[in-house]
PDB file of N, CA and C in Angstrom:
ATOM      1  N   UNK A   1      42.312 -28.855  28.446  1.00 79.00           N
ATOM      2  CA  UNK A   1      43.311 -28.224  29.283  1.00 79.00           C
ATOM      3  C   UNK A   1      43.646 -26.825  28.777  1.00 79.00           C
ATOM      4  N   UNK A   2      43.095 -26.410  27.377  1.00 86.00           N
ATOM      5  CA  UNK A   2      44.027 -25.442  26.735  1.00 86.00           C
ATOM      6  C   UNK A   2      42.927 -24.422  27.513  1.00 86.00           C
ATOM      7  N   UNK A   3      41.609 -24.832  28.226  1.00 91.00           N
ATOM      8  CA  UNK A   3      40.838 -23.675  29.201  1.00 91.00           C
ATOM      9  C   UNK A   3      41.497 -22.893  30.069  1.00 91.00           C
ATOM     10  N   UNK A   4      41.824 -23.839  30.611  1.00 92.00           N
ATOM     11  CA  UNK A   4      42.599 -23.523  32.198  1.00 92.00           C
ATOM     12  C   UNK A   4      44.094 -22.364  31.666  1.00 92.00           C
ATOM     13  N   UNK A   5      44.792 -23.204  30.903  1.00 94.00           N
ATOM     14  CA  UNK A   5      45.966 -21.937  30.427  1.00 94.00           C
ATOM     15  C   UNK A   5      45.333 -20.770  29.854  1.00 94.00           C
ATOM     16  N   UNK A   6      44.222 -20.379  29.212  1.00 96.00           N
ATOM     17  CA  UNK A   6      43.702 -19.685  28.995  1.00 96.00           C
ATOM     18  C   UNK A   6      43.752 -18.717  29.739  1.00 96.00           C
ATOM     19  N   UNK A   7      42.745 -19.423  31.047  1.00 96.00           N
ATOM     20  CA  UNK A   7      41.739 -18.638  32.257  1.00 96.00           C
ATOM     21  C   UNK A   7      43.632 -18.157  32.730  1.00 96.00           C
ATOM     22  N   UNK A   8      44.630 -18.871  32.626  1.00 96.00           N
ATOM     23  CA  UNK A   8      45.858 -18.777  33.713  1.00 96.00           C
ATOM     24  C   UNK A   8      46.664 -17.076  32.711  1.00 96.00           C
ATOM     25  N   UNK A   9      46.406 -17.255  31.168  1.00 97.00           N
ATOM     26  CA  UNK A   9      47.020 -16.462  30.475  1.00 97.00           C
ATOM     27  C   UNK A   9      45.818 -14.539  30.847  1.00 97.00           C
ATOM     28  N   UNK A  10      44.686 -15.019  30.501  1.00 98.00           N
ATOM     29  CA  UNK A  10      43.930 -13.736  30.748  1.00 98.00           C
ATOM     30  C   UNK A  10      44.078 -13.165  32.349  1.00 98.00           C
ATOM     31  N   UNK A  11      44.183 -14.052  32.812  1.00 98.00           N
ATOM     32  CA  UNK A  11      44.310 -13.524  34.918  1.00 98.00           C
ATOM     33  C   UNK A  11      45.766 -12.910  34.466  1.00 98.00           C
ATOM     34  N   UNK A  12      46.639 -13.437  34.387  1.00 98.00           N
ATOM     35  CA  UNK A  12      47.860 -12.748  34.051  1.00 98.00           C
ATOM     36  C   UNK A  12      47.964 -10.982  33.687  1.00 98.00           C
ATOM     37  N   UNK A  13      47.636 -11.666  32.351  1.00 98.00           N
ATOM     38  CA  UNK A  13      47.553 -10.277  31.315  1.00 98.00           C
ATOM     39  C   UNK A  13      46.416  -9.115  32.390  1.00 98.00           C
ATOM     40  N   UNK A  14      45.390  -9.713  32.894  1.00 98.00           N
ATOM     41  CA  UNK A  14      44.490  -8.274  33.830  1.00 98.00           C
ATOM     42  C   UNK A  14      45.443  -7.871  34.439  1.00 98.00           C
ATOM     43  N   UNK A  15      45.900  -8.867  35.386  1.00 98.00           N
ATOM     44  CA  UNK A  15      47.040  -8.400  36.528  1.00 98.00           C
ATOM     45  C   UNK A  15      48.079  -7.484  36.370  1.00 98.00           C
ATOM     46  N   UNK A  16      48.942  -8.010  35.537  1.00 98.00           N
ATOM     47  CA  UNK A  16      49.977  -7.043  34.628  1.00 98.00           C
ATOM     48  C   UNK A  16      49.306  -5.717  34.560  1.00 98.00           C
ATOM     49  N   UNK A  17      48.309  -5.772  33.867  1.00 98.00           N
ATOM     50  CA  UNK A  17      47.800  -4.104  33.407  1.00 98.00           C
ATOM     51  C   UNK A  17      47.337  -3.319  34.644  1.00 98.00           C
ATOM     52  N   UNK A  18      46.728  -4.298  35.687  1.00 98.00           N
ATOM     53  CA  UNK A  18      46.621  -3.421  37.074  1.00 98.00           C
ATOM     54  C   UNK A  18      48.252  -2.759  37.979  1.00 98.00           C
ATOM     55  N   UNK A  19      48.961  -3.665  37.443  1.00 97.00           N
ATOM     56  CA  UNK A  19      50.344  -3.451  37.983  1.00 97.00           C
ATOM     57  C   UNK A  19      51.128  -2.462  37.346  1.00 97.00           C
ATOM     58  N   UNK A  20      50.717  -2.133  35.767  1.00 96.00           N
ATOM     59  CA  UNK A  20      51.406  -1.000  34.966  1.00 96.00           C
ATOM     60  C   UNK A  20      50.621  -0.135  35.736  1.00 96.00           C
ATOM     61  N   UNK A  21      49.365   0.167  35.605  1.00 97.00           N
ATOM     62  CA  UNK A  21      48.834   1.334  35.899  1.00 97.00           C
ATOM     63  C   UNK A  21      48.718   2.086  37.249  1.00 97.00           C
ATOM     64  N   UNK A  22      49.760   1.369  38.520  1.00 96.00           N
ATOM     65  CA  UNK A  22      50.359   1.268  39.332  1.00 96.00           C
ATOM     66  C   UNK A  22      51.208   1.988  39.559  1.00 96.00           C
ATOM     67  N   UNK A  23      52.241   1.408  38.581  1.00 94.00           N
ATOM     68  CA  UNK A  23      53.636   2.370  38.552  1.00 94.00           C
ATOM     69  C   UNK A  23      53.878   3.635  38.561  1.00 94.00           C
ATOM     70  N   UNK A  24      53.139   4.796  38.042  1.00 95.00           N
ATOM     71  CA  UNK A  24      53.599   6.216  38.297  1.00 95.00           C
ATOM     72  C   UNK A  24      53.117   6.613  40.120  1.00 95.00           C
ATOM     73  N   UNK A  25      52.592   5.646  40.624  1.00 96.00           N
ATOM     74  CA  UNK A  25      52.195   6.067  42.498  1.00 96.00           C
ATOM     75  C   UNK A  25      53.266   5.389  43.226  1.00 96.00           C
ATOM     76  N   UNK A  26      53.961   4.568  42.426  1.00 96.00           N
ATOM     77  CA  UNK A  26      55.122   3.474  43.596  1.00 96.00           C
ATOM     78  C   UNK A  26      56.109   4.204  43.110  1.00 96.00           C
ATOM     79  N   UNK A  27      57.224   4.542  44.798  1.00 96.00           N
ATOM     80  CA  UNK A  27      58.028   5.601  45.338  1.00 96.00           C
ATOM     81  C   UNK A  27      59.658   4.235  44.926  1.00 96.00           C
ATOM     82  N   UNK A  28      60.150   4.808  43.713  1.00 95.00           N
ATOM     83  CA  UNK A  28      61.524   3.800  43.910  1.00 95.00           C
ATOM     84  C   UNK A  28      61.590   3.328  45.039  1.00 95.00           C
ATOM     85  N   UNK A  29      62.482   2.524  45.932  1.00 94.00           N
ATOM     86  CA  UNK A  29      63.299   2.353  46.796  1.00 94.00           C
ATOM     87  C   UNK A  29      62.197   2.101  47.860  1.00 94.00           C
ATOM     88  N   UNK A  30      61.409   1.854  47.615  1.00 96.00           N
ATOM     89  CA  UNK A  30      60.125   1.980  49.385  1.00 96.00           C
ATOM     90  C   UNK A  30      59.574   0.495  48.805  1.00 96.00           C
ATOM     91  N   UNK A  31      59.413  -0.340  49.990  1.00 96.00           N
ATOM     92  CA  UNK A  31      59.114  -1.720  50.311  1.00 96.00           C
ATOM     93  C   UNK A  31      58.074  -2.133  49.060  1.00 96.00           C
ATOM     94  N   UNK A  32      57.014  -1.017  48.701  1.00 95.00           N
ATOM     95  CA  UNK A  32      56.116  -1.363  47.798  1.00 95.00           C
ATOM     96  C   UNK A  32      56.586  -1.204  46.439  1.00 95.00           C
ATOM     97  N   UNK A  33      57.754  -0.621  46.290  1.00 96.00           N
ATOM     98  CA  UNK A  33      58.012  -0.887  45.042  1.00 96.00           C
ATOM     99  C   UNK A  33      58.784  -2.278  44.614  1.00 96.00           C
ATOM    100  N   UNK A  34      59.253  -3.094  45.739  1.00 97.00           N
ATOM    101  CA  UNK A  34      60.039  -4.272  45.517  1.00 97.00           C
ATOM    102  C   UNK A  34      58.862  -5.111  45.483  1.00 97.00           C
ATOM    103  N   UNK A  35      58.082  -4.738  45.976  1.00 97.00           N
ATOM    104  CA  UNK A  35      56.721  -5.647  46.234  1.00 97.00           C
ATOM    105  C   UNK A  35      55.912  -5.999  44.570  1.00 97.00           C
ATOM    106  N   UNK A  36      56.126  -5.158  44.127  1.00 97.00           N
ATOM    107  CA  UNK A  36      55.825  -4.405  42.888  1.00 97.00           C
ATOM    108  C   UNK A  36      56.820  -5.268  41.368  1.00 97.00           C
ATOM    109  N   UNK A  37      58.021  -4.938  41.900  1.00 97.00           N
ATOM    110  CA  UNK A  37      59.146  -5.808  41.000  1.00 97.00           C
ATOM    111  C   UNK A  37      58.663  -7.168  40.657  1.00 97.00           C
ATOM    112  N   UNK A  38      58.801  -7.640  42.219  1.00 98.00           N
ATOM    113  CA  UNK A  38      58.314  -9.326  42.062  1.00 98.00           C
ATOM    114  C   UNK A  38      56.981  -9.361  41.613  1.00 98.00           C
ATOM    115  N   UNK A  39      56.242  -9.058  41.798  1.00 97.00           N
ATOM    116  CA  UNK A  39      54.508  -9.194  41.529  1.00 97.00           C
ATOM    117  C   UNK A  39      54.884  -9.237  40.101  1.00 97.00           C
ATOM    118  N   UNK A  40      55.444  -8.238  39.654  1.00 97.00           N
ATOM    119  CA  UNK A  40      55.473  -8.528  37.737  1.00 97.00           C
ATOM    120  C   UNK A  40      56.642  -9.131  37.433  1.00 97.00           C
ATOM    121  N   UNK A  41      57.435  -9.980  38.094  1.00 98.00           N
ATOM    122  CA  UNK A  41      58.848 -10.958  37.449  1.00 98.00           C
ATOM    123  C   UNK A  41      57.965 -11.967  37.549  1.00 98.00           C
ATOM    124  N   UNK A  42      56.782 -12.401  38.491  1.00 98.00           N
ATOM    125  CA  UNK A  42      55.909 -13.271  38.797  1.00 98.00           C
ATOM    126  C   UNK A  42      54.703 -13.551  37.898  1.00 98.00           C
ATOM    127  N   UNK A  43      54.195 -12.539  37.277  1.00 98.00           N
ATOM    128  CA  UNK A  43      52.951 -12.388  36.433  1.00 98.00           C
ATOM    129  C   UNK A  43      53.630 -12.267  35.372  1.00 98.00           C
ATOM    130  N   UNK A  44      55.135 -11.632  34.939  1.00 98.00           N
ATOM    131  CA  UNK A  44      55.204 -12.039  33.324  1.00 98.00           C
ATOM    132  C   UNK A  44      55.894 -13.699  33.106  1.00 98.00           C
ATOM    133  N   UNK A  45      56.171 -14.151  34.216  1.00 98.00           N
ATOM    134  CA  UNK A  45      56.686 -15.154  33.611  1.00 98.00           C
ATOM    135  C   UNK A  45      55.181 -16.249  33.754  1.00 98.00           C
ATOM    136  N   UNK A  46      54.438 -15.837  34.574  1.00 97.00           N
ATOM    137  CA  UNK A  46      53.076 -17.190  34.239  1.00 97.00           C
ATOM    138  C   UNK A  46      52.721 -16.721  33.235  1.00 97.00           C
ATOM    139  N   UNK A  47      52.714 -15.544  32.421  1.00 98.00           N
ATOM    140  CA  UNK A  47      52.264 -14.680  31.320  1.00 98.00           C
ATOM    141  C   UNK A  47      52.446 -15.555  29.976  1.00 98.00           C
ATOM    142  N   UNK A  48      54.038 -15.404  30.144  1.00 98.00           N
ATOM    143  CA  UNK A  48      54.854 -15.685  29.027  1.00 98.00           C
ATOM    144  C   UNK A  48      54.690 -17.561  28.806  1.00 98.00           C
ATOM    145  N   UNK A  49      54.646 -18.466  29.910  1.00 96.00           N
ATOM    146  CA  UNK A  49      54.959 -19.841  30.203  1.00 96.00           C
ATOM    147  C   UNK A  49      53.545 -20.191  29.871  1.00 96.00           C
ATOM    148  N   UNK A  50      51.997 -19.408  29.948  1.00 96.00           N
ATOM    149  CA  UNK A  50      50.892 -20.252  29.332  1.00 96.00           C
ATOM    150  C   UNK A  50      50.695 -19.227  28.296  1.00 96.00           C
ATOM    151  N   UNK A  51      51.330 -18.573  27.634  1.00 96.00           N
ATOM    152  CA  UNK A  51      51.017 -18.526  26.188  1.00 96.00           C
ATOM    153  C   UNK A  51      51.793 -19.294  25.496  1.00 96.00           C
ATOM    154  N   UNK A  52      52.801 -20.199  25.879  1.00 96.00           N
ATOM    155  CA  UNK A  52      53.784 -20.968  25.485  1.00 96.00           C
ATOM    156  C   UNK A  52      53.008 -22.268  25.532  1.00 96.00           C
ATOM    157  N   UNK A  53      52.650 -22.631  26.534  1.00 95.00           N
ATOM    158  CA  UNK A  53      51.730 -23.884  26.605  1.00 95.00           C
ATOM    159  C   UNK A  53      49.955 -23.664  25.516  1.00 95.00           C
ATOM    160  N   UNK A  54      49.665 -22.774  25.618  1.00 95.00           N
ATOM    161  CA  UNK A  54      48.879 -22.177  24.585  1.00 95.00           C
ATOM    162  C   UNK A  54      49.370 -22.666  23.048  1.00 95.00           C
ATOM    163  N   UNK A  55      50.321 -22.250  22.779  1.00 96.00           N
ATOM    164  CA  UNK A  55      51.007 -22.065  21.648  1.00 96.00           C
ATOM    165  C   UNK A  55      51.314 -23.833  21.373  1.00 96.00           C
ATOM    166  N   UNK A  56      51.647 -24.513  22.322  1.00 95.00           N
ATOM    167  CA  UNK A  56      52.315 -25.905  21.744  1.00 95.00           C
ATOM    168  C   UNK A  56      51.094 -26.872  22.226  1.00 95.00           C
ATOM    169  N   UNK A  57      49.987 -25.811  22.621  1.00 92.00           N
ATOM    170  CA  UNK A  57      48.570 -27.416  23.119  1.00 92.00           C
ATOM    171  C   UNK A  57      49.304 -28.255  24.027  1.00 92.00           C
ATOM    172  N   UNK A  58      49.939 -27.674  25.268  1.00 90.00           N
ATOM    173  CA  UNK A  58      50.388 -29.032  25.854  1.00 90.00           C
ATOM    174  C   UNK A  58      49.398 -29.494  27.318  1.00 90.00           C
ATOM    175  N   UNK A  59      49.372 -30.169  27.304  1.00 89.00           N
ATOM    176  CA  UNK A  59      48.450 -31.253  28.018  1.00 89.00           C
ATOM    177  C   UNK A  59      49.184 -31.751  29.386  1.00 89.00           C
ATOM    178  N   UNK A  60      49.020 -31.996  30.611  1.00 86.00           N
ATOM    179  CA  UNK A  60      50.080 -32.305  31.398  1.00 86.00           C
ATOM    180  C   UNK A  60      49.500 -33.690  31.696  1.00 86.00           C
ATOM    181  N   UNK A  61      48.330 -33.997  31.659  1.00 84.00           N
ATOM    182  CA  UNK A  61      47.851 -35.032  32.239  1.00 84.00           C
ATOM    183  C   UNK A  61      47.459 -36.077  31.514  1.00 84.00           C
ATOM    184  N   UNK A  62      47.770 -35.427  29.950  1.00 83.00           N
ATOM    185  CA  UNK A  62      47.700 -36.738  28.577  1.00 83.00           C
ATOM    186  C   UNK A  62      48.156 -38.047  28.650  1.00 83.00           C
ATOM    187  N   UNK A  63      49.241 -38.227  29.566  1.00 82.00           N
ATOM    188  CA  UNK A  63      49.888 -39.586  29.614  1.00 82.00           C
ATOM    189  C   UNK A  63      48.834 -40.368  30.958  1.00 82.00           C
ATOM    190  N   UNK A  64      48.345 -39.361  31.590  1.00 83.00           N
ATOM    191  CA  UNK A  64      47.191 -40.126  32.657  1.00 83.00           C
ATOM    192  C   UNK A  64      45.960 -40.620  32.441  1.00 83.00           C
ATOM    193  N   UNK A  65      45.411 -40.306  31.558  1.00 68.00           N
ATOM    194  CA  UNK A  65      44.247 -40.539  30.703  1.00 68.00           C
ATOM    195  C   UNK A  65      44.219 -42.008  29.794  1.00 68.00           C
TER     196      UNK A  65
END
């Protein structure tokens, strides 16, 4: 399972960096910059939540097995 958080932590982290390098073309206050907000309140928190699952090896489906 610790693949998949992996594959979930690196998609993240690309994303994020496509989304920084973003920011000096998005106009405050214009639809794409809110678009913009959420896209990264969204990508740092799957960011942050499978390097956490990373970090503690957790398994979701261990008790199904």
């Amino acid at each position: 399972m610790t693949n998949v958080w992996r594959a979930f932590f690196t998609m993240s982290a690309v994303l994020l960096g496509f989304l920084l390098l973003s920011v000096p073309f998005v106009e405050p206050g214009s639809g794409a910059f809110v678009v913009s907000v959420a896209s990264f309140v969204m990508l740092a928190i799957m960011f942050v939540a499978s390097g956490a699952f990373i970090y503690v090896d957790w398994d979701p489906f261990e008790d199904l097995l």
